[in-house]
Amino acid sequence: MARSVHVVTAPAQGKEATRERILDAATEVFAEKGYHGAAVDDIVRLSGTSKGAIYFHFPSKREIFFALVGRLAGLLASSTEEAIASRHRGVERVDAALQAVFRIFSKHRRLAKILLVGGVGLGPVFDERLLALHARFAQTIQSRLNAAVGDGSLPPIDTEMVAYAWLGAVNEVIVRWLYTGQPDPLERALPALRSMLLRSVGATVREEAPA
């Protein structure tokens, strides 16, 4: 029996490239003007596409915004998974994931601003999406903490409560940076925060060599 082979056609590739160009432009527009100040026409001009092309990919401005939230969430998920792949003990994986999150936010400041600042006041629909995103990352943190408790690198703790406390601490540091630009660069906050978070769960903290 012949094996079916899926071929990505040029038009499909072109559509994906257009979608990514629209999202790149929307990142700039939303970060500069905020959600309410941004207009689809601004995204059209910056992306070099048409309004028809934008509405082909996204039914509304809100859906463009949500797509950007999903883009950052995907970057965070893939980067943390890559960071922990070579680590074996649970606490080392927790540590590596924390450092990966800071690297991604630092590298993608405009996306971070959209997610953590730009969505304020957008109403229940966005609040539900943001709450679900927070829950997703808290569960990721909790699973790493559970593994660390399981392999004995952490003492028994309430991993769910700790996960949300850690998420809140990281969120506050990053939001302050987005509003004030401090610390500059963002990674300057990591050693103190990392030490505080790891010590809060009884982990032994060792200094990381500079990247």
Short mmCIF file of C-alpha atoms in Angstrom, two decimals:
data_model
loop_
_atom_site.label_atom_id
_atom_site.label_comp_id
_atom_site.label_asym_id
_atom_site.label_seq_id
_atom_site.Cartn_x
_atom_site.Cartn_y
_atom_site.Cartn_z
CA MET A 1 0.00 0.00 0.00
CA ALA A 2 1.43 3.35 -1.01
CA ARG A 3 2.32 5.64 1.85
CA SER A 4 0.61 9.02 1.87
CA VAL A 5 2.99 11.95 1.86
CA HIS A 6 1.83 15.39 3.01
CA VAL A 7 3.31 18.17 0.92
CA VAL A 8 3.24 21.78 2.11
CA THR A 9 2.31 23.86 -0.90
CA ALA A 10 3.76 27.26 -1.71
CA PRO A 11 0.40 29.01 -1.17
CA ALA A 12 0.15 27.47 2.31
CA GLN A 13 3.66 28.63 3.11
CA GLY A 14 2.77 32.08 1.82
CA LYS A 15 -0.32 32.26 4.01
CA GLU A 16 1.71 31.33 7.08
CA ALA A 17 4.34 33.93 6.23
CA THR A 18 1.61 36.56 5.88
CA ARG A 19 0.12 35.56 9.22
CA GLU A 20 3.49 35.87 10.93
CA ARG A 21 4.09 39.27 9.30
CA ILE A 22 0.72 40.47 10.59
CA LEU A 23 1.58 39.28 14.10
CA ASP A 24 5.00 40.93 13.98
CA ALA A 25 3.37 44.23 13.00
CA ALA A 26 0.64 43.83 15.62
CA THR A 27 3.30 43.31 18.29
CA GLU A 28 4.78 46.71 17.46
CA VAL A 29 1.41 48.47 17.24
CA PHE A 30 -0.09 47.05 20.44
CA ALA A 31 3.11 47.63 22.40
CA GLU A 32 3.26 51.26 21.26
CA LYS A 33 -0.40 52.24 21.40
CA GLY A 34 -2.01 49.72 23.73
CA TYR A 35 -5.01 47.63 22.83
CA HIS A 36 -7.61 50.41 22.73
CA GLY A 37 -5.34 52.87 20.90
CA ALA A 38 -4.33 50.37 18.22
CA ALA A 39 -6.28 50.23 14.97
CA VAL A 40 -6.40 47.46 12.40
CA ASP A 41 -5.38 50.07 9.82
CA ASP A 42 -2.14 50.61 11.77
CA ILE A 43 -1.40 46.90 11.51
CA VAL A 44 -2.25 46.93 7.79
CA ARG A 45 0.22 49.73 7.12
CA LEU A 46 3.05 48.29 9.18
CA SER A 47 2.64 44.75 7.89
CA GLY A 48 2.40 45.79 4.25
CA THR A 49 -0.70 43.62 3.81
CA SER A 50 -4.35 44.46 3.29
CA LYS A 51 -7.34 44.63 5.59
CA GLY A 52 -8.76 41.65 3.71
CA ALA A 53 -5.64 39.63 4.44
CA ILE A 54 -5.84 40.49 8.12
CA TYR A 55 -9.48 39.49 8.41
CA PHE A 56 -8.75 36.29 6.50
CA HIS A 57 -6.45 35.22 9.33
CA PHE A 58 -8.09 36.98 12.29
CA PRO A 59 -11.82 37.76 12.63
CA SER A 60 -11.21 40.77 14.88
CA LYS A 61 -8.60 42.91 16.59
CA ARG A 62 -9.24 40.96 19.76
CA GLU A 63 -8.32 37.70 18.05
CA ILE A 64 -5.04 39.24 16.86
CA PHE A 65 -4.35 40.18 20.47
CA PHE A 66 -5.12 36.67 21.69
CA ALA A 67 -2.89 35.21 18.99
CA LEU A 68 -0.01 37.29 20.35
CA VAL A 69 -0.71 36.01 23.86
CA GLY A 70 -0.58 32.49 22.44
CA ARG A 71 2.67 33.26 20.64
CA LEU A 72 4.41 34.29 23.88
CA ALA A 73 2.94 31.34 25.75
CA GLY A 74 4.33 29.02 23.09
CA LEU A 75 7.77 30.61 23.28
CA LEU A 76 7.82 30.22 27.05
CA ALA A 77 6.70 26.60 26.90
CA SER A 78 9.20 25.55 24.23
CA SER A 79 12.08 27.42 25.84
CA THR A 80 11.52 25.96 29.29
CA GLU A 81 11.22 22.44 27.89
CA GLU A 82 14.48 22.91 26.01
CA ALA A 83 16.17 24.32 29.10
CA ILE A 84 15.27 21.38 31.32
CA ALA A 85 15.98 18.66 28.75
CA SER A 86 19.60 18.21 29.83
CA ARG A 87 18.90 18.48 33.57
CA HIS A 88 18.23 15.36 35.63
CA ARG A 89 17.29 16.28 39.18
CA GLY A 90 13.98 18.01 39.84
CA VAL A 91 15.42 21.08 41.53
CA GLU A 92 17.88 21.61 38.66
CA ARG A 93 14.96 21.55 36.24
CA VAL A 94 13.06 24.10 38.31
CA ASP A 95 16.12 26.35 38.30
CA ALA A 96 16.71 25.97 34.56
CA ALA A 97 13.05 26.74 33.76
CA LEU A 98 13.16 29.92 35.87
CA GLN A 99 16.23 31.15 34.03
CA ALA A 100 14.65 30.34 30.65
CA VAL A 101 11.55 32.39 31.50
CA PHE A 102 13.68 35.45 32.25
CA ARG A 103 15.62 35.05 29.02
CA ILE A 104 12.43 34.89 26.96
CA PHE A 105 10.82 37.92 28.59
CA SER A 106 14.03 39.90 28.22
CA LYS A 107 14.34 38.98 24.55
CA HIS A 108 10.66 39.60 23.75
CA ARG A 109 9.90 42.71 25.78
CA ARG A 110 7.16 43.96 23.45
CA LEU A 111 5.30 40.66 23.65
CA ALA A 112 5.73 40.64 27.43
CA LYS A 113 4.27 44.14 27.63
CA ILE A 114 1.24 43.03 25.61
CA LEU A 115 0.63 40.04 27.84
CA LEU A 116 1.30 41.50 31.29
CA VAL A 117 0.37 45.17 30.81
CA GLY A 118 -1.56 45.64 27.58
CA GLY A 119 -4.41 43.34 28.53
CA VAL A 120 -5.42 45.29 31.64
CA GLY A 121 -9.05 46.39 31.47
CA LEU A 122 -10.01 44.34 28.41
CA GLY A 123 -12.86 42.63 30.20
CA PRO A 124 -13.92 39.15 31.31
CA VAL A 125 -12.92 37.33 28.12
CA PHE A 126 -9.31 38.43 28.39
CA ASP A 127 -9.33 37.89 32.15
CA GLU A 128 -10.41 34.29 31.60
CA ARG A 129 -7.64 33.74 29.04
CA LEU A 130 -5.05 35.29 31.33
CA LEU A 131 -6.24 33.25 34.31
CA ALA A 132 -6.01 30.09 32.23
CA LEU A 133 -2.50 31.05 31.14
CA HIS A 134 -1.45 31.68 34.73
CA ALA A 135 -2.92 28.33 35.74
CA ARG A 136 -1.01 26.62 32.93
CA PHE A 137 2.31 28.03 34.08
CA ALA A 138 1.57 27.44 37.75
CA GLN A 139 0.85 23.78 36.91
CA THR A 140 4.15 23.61 35.03
CA ILE A 141 6.01 24.98 38.05
CA GLN A 142 4.12 22.63 40.34
CA SER A 143 5.00 19.58 38.24
CA ARG A 144 8.71 20.48 38.44
CA LEU A 145 8.44 20.99 42.18
CA ASN A 146 6.64 17.67 42.56
CA ALA A 147 9.47 15.96 40.70
CA ALA A 148 12.03 17.64 42.94
CA VAL A 149 10.18 16.48 46.05
CA GLY A 150 9.89 13.03 44.54
CA ASP A 151 13.62 12.62 43.92
CA GLY A 152 14.52 14.02 47.32
CA SER A 153 16.16 17.23 46.11
CA LEU A 154 13.44 19.19 47.94
CA PRO A 155 11.74 18.46 51.26
CA PRO A 156 7.95 17.86 51.30
CA ILE A 157 6.12 21.14 50.55
CA ASP A 158 2.71 22.37 49.40
CA THR A 159 3.76 22.50 45.76
CA GLU A 160 0.54 24.11 44.51
CA MET A 161 0.78 27.03 46.93
CA VAL A 162 4.50 27.45 46.25
CA ALA A 163 3.91 27.42 42.49
CA TYR A 164 1.45 30.32 42.66
CA ALA A 165 3.68 32.24 45.08
CA TRP A 166 6.62 31.85 42.69
CA LEU A 167 4.47 32.87 39.74
CA GLY A 168 3.38 36.01 41.59
CA ALA A 169 6.96 36.94 42.49
CA VAL A 170 8.21 36.50 38.93
CA ASN A 171 5.23 38.44 37.56
CA GLU A 172 5.86 41.41 39.88
CA VAL A 173 9.54 41.63 38.99
CA ILE A 174 8.82 41.54 35.27
CA VAL A 175 5.92 44.01 35.43
CA ARG A 176 8.10 46.48 37.34
CA TRP A 177 10.75 46.13 34.64
CA LEU A 178 8.15 46.72 31.91
CA TYR A 179 6.93 49.93 33.58
CA THR A 180 10.23 51.36 34.82
CA GLY A 181 12.96 49.69 32.77
CA GLN A 182 14.58 48.52 36.00
CA PRO A 183 16.64 46.48 36.41
CA ASP A 184 18.46 46.97 33.15
CA PRO A 185 18.89 44.38 31.80
CA LEU A 186 16.10 42.30 33.30
CA GLU A 187 18.50 39.41 33.97
CA ARG A 188 20.14 41.47 36.73
CA ALA A 189 17.14 40.62 38.92
CA LEU A 190 17.57 36.90 38.44
CA PRO A 191 20.37 36.03 40.92
CA ALA A 192 18.60 37.57 43.94
CA LEU A 193 15.17 36.31 42.91
CA ARG A 194 16.50 32.84 42.09
CA SER A 195 18.26 32.60 45.44
CA MET A 196 15.16 33.76 47.33
CA LEU A 197 12.81 31.35 45.55
CA LEU A 198 15.07 28.32 45.84
CA ARG A 199 15.88 28.98 49.48
CA SER A 200 12.15 29.40 50.20
CA VAL A 201 11.67 25.70 49.42
CA GLY A 202 14.80 24.48 51.17
CA ALA A 203 16.92 24.02 48.07
CA THR A 204 20.68 24.37 48.11
CA VAL A 205 21.61 27.35 45.98
CA ARG A 206 24.81 27.26 43.99
CA GLU A 207 26.12 30.11 41.93
CA GLU A 208 25.66 29.87 38.17
CA ALA A 209 28.55 30.62 35.87
CA PRO A 210 27.88 33.59 33.59
CA ALA A 211 26.25 32.58 30.28
#
